[in-house]
PDB file of C-alpha atoms in Angstrom:
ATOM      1  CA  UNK D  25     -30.870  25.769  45.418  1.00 49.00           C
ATOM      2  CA  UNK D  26     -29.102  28.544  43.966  1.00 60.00           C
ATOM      3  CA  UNK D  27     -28.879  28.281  40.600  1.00 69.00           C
ATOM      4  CA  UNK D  28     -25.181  28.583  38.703  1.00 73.00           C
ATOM      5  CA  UNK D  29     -25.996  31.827  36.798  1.00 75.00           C
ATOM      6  CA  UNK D  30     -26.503  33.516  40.816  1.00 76.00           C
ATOM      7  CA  UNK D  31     -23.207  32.330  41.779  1.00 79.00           C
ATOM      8  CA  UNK D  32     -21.376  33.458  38.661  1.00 82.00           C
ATOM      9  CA  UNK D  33     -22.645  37.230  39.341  1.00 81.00           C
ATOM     10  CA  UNK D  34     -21.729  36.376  42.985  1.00 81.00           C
ATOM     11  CA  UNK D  35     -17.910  35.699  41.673  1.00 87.00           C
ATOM     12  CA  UNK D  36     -18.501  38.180  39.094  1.00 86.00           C
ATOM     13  CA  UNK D  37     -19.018  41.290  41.669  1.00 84.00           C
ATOM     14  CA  UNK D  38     -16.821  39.850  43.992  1.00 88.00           C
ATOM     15  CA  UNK D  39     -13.958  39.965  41.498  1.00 92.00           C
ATOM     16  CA  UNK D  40     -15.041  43.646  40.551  1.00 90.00           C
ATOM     17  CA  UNK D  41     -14.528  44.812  44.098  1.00 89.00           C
ATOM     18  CA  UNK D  42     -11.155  42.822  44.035  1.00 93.00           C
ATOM     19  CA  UNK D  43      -9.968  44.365  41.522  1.00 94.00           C
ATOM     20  CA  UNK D  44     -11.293  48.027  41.844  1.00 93.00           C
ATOM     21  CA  UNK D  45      -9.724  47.445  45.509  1.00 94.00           C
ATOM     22  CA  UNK D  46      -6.660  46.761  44.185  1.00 94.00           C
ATOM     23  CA  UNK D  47      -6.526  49.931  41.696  1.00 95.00           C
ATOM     24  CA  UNK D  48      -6.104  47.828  38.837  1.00 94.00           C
ATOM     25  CA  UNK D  49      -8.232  48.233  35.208  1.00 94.00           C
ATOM     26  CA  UNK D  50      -9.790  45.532  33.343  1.00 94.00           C
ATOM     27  CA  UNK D  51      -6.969  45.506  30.294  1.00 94.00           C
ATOM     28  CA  UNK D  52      -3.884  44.975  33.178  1.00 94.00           C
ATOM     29  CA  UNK D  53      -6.391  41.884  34.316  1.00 94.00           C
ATOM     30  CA  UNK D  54      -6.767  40.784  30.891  1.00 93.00           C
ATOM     31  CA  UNK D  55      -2.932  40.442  30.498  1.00 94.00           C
ATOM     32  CA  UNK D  56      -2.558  38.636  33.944  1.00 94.00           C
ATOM     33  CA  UNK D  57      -4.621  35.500  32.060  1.00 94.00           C
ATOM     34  CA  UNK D  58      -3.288  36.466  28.454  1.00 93.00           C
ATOM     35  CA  UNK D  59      -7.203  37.469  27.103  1.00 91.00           C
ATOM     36  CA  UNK D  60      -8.906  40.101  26.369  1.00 91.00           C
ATOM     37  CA  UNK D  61     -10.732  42.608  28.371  1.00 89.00           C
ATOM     38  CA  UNK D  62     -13.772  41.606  27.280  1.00 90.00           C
ATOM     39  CA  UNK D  63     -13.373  38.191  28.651  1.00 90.00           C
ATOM     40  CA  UNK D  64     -12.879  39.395  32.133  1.00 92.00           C
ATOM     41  CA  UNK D  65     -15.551  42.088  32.018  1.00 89.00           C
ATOM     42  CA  UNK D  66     -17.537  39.077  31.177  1.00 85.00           C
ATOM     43  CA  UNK D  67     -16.999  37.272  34.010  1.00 88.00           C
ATOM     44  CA  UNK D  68     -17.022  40.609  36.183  1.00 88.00           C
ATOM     45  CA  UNK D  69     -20.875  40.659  34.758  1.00 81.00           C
ATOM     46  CA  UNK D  70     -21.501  36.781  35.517  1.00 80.00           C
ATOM     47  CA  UNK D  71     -21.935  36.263  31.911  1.00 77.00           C
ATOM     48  CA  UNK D  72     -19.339  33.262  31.476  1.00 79.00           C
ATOM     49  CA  UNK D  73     -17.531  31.073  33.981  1.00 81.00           C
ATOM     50  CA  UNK D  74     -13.913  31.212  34.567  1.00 88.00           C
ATOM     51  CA  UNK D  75     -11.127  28.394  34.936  1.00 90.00           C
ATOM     52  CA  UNK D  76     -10.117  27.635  38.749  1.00 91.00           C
ATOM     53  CA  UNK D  77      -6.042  28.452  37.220  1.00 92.00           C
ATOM     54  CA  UNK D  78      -7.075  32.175  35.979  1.00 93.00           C
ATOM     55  CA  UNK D  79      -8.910  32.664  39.360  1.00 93.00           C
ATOM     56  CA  UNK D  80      -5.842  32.059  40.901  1.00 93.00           C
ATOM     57  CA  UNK D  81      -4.069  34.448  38.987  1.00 94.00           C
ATOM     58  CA  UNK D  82      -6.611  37.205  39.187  1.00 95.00           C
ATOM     59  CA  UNK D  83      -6.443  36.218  42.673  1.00 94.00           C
ATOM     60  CA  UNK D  84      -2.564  36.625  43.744  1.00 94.00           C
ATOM     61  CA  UNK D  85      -2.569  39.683  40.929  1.00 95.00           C
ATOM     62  CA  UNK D  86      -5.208  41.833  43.552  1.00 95.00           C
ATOM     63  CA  UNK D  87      -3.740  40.584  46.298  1.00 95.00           C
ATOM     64  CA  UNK D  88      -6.875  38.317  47.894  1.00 93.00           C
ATOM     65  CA  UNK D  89      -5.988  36.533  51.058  1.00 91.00           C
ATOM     66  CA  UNK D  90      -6.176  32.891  51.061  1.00 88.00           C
ATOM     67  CA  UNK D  91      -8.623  33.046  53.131  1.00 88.00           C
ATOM     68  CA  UNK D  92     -11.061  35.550  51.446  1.00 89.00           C
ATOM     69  CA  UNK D  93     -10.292  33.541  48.180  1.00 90.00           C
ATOM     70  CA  UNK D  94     -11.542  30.175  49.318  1.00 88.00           C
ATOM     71  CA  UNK D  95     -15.325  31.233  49.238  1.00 86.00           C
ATOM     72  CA  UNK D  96     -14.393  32.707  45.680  1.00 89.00           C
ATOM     73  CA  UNK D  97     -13.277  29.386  44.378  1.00 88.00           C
ATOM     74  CA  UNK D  98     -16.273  27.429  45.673  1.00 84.00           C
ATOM     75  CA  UNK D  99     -18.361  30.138  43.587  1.00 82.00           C
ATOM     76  CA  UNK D 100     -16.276  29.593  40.637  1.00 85.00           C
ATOM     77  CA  UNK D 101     -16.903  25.538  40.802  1.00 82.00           C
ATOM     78  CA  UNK D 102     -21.043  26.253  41.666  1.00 72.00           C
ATOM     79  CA  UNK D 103     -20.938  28.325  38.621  1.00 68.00           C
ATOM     80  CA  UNK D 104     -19.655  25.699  36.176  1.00 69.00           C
ATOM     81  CA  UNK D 105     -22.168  23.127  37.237  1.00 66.00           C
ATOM     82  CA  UNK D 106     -25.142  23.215  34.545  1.00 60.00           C
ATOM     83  CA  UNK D 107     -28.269  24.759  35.157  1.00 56.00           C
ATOM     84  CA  UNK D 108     -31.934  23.937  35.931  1.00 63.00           C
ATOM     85  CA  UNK D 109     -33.137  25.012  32.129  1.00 63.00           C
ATOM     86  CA  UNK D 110     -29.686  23.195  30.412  1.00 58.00           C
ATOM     87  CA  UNK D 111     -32.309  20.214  29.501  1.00 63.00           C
ATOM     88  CA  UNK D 112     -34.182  22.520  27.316  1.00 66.00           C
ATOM     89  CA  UNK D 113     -31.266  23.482  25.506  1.00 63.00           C
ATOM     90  CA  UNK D 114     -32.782  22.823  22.031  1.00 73.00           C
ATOM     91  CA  UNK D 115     -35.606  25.252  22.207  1.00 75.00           C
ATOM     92  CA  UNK D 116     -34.312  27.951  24.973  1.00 79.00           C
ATOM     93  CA  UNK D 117     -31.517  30.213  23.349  1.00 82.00           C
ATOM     94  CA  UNK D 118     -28.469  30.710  25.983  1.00 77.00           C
ATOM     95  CA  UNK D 119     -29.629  34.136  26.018  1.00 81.00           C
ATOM     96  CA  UNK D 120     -33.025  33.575  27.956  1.00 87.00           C
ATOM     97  CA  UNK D 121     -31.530  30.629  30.027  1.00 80.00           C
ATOM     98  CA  UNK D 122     -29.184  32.547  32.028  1.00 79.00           C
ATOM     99  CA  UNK D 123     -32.859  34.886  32.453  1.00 88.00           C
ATOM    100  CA  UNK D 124     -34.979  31.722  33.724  1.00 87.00           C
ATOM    101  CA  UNK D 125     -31.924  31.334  36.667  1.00 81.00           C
ATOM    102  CA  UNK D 126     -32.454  34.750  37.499  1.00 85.00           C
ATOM    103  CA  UNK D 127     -36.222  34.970  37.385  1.00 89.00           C
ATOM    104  CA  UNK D 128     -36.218  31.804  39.653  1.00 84.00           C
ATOM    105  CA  UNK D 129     -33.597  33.182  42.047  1.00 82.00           C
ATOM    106  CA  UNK D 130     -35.300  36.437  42.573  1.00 89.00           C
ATOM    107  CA  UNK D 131     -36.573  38.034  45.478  1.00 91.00           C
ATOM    108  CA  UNK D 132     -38.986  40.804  43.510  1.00 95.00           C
ATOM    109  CA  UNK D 133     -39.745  41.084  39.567  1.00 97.00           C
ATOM    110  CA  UNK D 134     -41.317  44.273  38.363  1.00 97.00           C
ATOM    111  CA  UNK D 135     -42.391  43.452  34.919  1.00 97.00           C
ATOM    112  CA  UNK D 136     -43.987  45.883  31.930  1.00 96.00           C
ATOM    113  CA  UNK D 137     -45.700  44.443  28.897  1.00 94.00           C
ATOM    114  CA  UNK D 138     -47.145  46.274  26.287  1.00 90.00           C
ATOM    115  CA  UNK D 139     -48.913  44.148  23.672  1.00 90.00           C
ATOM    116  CA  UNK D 140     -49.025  40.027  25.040  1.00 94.00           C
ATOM    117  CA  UNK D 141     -49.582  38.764  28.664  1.00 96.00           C
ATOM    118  CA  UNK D 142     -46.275  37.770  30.002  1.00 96.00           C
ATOM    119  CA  UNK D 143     -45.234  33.834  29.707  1.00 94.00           C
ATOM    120  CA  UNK D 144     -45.080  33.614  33.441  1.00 95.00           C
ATOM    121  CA  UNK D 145     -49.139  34.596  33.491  1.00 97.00           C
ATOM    122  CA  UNK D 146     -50.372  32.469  30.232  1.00 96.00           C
ATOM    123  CA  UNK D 147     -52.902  29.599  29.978  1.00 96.00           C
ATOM    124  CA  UNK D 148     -51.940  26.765  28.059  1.00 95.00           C
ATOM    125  CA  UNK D 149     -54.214  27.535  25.382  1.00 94.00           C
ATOM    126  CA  UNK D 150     -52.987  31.271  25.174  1.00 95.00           C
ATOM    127  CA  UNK D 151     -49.314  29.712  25.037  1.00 93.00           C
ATOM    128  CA  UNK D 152     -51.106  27.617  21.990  1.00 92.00           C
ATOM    129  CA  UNK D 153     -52.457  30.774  20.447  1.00 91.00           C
ATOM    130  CA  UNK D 154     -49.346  32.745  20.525  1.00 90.00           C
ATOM    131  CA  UNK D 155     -46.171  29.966  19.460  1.00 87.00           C
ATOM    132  CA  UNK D 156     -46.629  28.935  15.690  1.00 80.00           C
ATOM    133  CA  UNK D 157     -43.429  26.794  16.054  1.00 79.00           C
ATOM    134  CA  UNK D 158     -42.675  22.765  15.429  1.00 81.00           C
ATOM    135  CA  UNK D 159     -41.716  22.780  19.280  1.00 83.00           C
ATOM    136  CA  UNK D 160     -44.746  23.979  20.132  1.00 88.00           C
ATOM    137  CA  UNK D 161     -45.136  21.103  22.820  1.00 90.00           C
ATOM    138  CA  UNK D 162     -41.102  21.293  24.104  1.00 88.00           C
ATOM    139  CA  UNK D 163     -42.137  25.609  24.215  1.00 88.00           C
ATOM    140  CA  UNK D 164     -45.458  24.837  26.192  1.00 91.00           C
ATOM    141  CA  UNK D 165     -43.843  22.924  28.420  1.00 90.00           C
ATOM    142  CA  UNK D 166     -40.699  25.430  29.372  1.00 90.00           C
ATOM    143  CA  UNK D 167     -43.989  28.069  30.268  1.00 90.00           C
ATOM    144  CA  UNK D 168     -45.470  25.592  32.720  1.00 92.00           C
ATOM    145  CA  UNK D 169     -42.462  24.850  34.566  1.00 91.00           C
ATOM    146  CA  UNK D 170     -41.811  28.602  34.876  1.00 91.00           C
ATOM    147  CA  UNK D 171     -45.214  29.179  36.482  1.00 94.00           C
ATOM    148  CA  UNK D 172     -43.993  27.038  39.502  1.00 92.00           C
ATOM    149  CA  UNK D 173     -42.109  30.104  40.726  1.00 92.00           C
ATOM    150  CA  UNK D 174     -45.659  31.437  41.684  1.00 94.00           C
ATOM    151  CA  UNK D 175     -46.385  28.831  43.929  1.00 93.00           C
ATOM    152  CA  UNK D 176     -43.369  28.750  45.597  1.00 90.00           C
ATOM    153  CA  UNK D 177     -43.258  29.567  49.222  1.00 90.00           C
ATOM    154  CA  UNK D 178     -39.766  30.910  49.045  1.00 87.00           C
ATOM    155  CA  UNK D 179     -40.647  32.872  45.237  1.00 87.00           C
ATOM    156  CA  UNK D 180     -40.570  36.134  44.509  1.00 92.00           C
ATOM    157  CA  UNK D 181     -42.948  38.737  44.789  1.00 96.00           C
ATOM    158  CA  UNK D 182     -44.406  39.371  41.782  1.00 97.00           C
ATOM    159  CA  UNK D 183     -45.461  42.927  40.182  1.00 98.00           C
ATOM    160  CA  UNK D 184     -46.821  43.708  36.906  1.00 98.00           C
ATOM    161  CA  UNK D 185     -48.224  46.215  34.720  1.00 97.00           C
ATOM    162  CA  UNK D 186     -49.594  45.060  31.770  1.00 96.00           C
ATOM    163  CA  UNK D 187     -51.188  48.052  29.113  1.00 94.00           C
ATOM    164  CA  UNK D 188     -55.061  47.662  28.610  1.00 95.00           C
ATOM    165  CA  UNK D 189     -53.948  46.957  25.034  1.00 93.00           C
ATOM    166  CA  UNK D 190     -52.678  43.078  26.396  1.00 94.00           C
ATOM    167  CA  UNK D 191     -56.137  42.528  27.369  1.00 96.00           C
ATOM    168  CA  UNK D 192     -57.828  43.187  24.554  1.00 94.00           C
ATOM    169  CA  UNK D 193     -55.524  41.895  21.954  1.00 91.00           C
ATOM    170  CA  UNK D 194     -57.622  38.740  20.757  1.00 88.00           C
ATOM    171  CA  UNK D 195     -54.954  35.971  20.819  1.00 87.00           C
ATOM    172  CA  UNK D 196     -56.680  32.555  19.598  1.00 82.00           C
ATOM    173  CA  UNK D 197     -60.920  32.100  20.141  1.00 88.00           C
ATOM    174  CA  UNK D 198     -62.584  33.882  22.454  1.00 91.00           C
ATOM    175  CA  UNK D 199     -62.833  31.058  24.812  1.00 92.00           C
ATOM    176  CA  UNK D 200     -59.480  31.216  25.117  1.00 92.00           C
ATOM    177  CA  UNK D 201     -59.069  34.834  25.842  1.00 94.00           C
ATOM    178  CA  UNK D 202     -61.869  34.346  28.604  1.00 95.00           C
ATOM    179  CA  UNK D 203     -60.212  31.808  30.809  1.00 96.00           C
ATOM    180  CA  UNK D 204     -56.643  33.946  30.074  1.00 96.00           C
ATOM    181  CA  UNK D 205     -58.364  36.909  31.460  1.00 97.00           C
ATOM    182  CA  UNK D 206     -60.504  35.562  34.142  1.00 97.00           C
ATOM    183  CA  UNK D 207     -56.925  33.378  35.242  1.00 97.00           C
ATOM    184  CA  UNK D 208     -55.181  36.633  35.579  1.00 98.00           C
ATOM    185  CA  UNK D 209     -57.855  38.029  37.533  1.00 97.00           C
ATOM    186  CA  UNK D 210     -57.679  34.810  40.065  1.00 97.00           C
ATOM    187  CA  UNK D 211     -54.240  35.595  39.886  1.00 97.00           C
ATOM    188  CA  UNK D 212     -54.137  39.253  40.729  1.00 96.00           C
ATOM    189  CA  UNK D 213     -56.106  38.032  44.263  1.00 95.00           C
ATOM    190  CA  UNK D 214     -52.881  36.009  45.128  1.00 95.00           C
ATOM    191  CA  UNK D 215     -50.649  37.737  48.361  1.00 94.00           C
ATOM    192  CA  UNK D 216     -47.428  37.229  46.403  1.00 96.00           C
ATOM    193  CA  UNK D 217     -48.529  38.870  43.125  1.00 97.00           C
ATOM    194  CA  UNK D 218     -49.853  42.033  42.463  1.00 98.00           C
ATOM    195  CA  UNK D 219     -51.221  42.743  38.737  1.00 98.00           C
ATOM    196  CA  UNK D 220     -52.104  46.469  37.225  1.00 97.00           C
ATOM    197  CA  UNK D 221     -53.621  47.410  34.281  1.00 96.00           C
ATOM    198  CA  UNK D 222     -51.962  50.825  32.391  1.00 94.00           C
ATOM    199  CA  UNK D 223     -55.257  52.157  30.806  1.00 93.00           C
ATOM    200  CA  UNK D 224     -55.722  52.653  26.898  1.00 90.00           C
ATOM    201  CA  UNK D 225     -56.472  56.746  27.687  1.00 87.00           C
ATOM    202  CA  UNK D 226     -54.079  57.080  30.464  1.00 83.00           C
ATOM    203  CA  UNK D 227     -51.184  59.456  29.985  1.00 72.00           C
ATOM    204  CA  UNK D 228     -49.147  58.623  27.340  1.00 64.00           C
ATOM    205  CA  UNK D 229     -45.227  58.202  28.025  1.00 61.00           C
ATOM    206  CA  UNK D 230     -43.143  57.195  24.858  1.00 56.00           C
ATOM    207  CA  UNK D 231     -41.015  55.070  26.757  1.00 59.00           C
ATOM    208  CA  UNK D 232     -44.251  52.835  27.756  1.00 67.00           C
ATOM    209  CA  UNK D 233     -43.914  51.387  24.376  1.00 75.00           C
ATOM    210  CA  UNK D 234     -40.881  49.350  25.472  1.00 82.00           C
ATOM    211  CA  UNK D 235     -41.424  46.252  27.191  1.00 93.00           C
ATOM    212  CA  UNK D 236     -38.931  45.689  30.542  1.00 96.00           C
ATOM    213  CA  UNK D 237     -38.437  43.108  33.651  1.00 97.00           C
ATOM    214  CA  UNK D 238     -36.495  44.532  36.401  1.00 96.00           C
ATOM    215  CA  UNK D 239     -35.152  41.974  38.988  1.00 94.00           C
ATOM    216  CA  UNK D 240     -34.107  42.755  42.115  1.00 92.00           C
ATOM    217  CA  UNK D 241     -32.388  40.314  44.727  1.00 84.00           C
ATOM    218  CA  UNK D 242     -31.439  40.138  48.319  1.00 73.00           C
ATOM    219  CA  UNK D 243     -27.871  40.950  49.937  1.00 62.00           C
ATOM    220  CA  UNK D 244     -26.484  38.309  48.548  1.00 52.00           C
ATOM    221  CA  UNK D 245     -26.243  39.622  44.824  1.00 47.00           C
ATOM    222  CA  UNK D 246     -24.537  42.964  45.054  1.00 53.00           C
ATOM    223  CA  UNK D 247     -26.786  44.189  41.695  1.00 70.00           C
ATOM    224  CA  UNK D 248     -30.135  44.185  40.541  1.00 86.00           C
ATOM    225  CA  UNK D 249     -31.095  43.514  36.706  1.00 89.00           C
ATOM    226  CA  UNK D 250     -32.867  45.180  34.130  1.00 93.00           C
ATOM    227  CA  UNK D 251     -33.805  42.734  30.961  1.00 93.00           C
ATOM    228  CA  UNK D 252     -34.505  43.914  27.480  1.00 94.00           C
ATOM    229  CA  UNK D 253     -35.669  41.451  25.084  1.00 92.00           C
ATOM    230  CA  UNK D 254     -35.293  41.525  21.061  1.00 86.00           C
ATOM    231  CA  UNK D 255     -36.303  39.196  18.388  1.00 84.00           C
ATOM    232  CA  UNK D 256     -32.803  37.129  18.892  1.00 86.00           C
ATOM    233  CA  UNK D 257     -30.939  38.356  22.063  1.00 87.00           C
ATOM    234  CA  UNK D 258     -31.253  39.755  25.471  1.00 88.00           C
ATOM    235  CA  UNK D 259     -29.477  42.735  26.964  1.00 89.00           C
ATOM    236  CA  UNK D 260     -28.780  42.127  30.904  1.00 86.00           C
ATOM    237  CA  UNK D 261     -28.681  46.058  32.488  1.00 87.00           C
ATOM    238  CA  UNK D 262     -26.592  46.526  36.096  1.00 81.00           C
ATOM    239  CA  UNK D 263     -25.539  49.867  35.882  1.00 82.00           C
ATOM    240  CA  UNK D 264     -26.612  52.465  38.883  1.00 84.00           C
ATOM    241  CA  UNK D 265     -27.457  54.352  36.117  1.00 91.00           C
ATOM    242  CA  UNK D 266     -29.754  52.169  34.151  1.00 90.00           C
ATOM    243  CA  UNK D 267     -31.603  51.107  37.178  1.00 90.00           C
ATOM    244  CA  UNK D 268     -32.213  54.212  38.541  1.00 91.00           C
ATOM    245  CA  UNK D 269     -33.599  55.119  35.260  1.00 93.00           C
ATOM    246  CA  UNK D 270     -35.753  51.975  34.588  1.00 94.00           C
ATOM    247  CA  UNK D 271     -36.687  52.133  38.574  1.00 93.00           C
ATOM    248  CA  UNK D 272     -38.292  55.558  37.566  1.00 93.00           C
ATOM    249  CA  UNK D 273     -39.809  54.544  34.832  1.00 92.00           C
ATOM    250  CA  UNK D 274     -41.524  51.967  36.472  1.00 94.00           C
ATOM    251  CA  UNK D 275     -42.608  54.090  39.198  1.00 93.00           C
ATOM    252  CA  UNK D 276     -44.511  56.330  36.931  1.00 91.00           C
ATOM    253  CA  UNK D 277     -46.248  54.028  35.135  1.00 92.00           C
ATOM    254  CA  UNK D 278     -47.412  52.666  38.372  1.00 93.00           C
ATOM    255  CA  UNK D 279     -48.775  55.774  39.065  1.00 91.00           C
ATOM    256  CA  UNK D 280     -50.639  56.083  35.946  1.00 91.00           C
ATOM    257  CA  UNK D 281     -52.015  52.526  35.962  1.00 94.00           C
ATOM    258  CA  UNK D 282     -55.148  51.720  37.116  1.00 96.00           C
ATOM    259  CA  UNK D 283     -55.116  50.253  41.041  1.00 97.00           C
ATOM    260  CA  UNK D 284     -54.852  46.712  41.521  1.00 97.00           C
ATOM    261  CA  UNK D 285     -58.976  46.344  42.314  1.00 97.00           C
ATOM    262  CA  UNK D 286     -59.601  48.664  40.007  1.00 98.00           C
ATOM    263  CA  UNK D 287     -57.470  46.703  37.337  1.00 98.00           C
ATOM    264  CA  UNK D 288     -59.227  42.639  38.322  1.00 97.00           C
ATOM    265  CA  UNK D 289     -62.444  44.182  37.474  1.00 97.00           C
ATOM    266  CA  UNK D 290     -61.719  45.600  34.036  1.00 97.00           C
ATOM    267  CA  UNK D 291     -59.542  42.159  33.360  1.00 97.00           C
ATOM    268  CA  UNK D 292     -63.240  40.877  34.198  1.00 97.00           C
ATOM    269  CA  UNK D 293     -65.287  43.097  32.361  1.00 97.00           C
ATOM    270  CA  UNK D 294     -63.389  42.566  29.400  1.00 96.00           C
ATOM    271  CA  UNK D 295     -63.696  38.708  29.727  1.00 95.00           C
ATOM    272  CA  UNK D 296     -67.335  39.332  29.486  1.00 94.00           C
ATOM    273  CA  UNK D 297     -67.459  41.178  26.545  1.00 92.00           C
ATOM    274  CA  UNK D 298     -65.055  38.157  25.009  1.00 87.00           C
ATOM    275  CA  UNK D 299     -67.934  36.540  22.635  1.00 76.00           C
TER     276      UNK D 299
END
């Protein structure tokens, strides 16, 4: 099932190309449902939902057949519905639920971490090791149910890189960092996910510093997304320009990580030098 956040970037690109169609600008939109531009380039970026009676408007104003705008208000209804992750509302931020729809909905992640395995690859006890929170339980549980995604037999595939540095960062006993390790290297033999390790004295790119997720989707989302995590908020990237860019970048840190084989046996050496 599609999740809401899919069909409000659905409705949000579809509106773009309406409206870019049409020769029309985001402020003359704005003033067709008395708001500002921000709220429609907003909704052009899926980001919020919009009311069936501004549709209409927006509608009639780029001059959308009735019968091209029927699909568009089914999309605008889907995208009002609440989502999968709307139960966990009191420990996910809105920010990083509209990224759980997207991660689930994906066809093919690309991920980069620097310093910490990614949620999506932890044990339990890792999770543990890493969340000093009062939710700790509500924040263990949100990890779990994302992991389902791997097992999926309509998921995504599933790419990372993860720096050397990951691996050896000594996140709760050593135990624990010997099942996390030996996990990802069970992992890493999976068909639908592919796991390499950037070495500590490979060459060094400033830009490998910053930790990125780049989602990509079938024909049925017009864009791809880059996401940038901070401390409190998210940024959500579409642009051709930012893609290309972070599509580069990705590329040549693949090329100077090690090879997936090569990578599962240093994620098992390194478990055996856990003591």
């Amino acid at each position: 099932m599609v999740t809401p956040t899919i069909q409000r970037r659905r409705l949000g690109n579809a509106l773009r190309r309406a409206r870019e169609a049409a020769g029309k600008s985001q402020d003359e939109a704005a003033e067709v449902i008395d708001s500002a531009s921000s709220k429609v380039s907003r909704m052009e970026l899926g980001q919020s939902g919009i009311r069936l009676t501004d549709l209409k408007l927006l509608l009639d104003f780029y001059g959308v057949s009735a019968e091209e705008a029927e699909p568009l208000r089914e999309l605008a209804r889907a995208g009002r519905q609440r989502g999968r992750w709307s139960g966990y509302r009191n420990v996910v931020p809105d920010w990083f639920r509209q990224y759980l729809d997207l991660e689930a909905d994906a066809a093919e992640i690309r991920w980069y971490q620097s310093e910490v395995i990614p949620g999506i690859l932890q044990t339990e006890p890792y999770i543990r090791a890493i969340i000093d929170r009062d939710d700790v339980e509500r924040q263990v549980e949100v990890r779990l149910e994302r992991q389902k995604v791997i097992d999926r037999p309509d998921g995504p595939e599933l790419n990372f890189i993860l720096s050397e540095s990951a691996l050896r960062r000594n996140l709760g006993d050593p135990a624990a960092m010997r099942d996390q390790l030996t996990h990802l290297a069970a992992l890493a033999d999976r068909s639908n996910v592919t796991i390499q390790v950037f070495p500590l004295d490979a060459e060094t790119y400033v830009t490998a510093s910053y930790n990125f997720i780049i989602l990509r989707f079938g024909e049925e989302v017009a864009s791809d997304v880059v996401y940038l995590e901070t401390f409190t908020d998210a940024d959500y990237l579409d642009s051709p320009e930012a893609l290309r860019a972070y599509n580069r970048l990705w590329g040549r840190l693949q090329a100077a990580a090690l090879g997936p084989a090569e990578s599962r046996r240093l994620m098992l050496r390194i478990a055996g030098e856990m003591k």
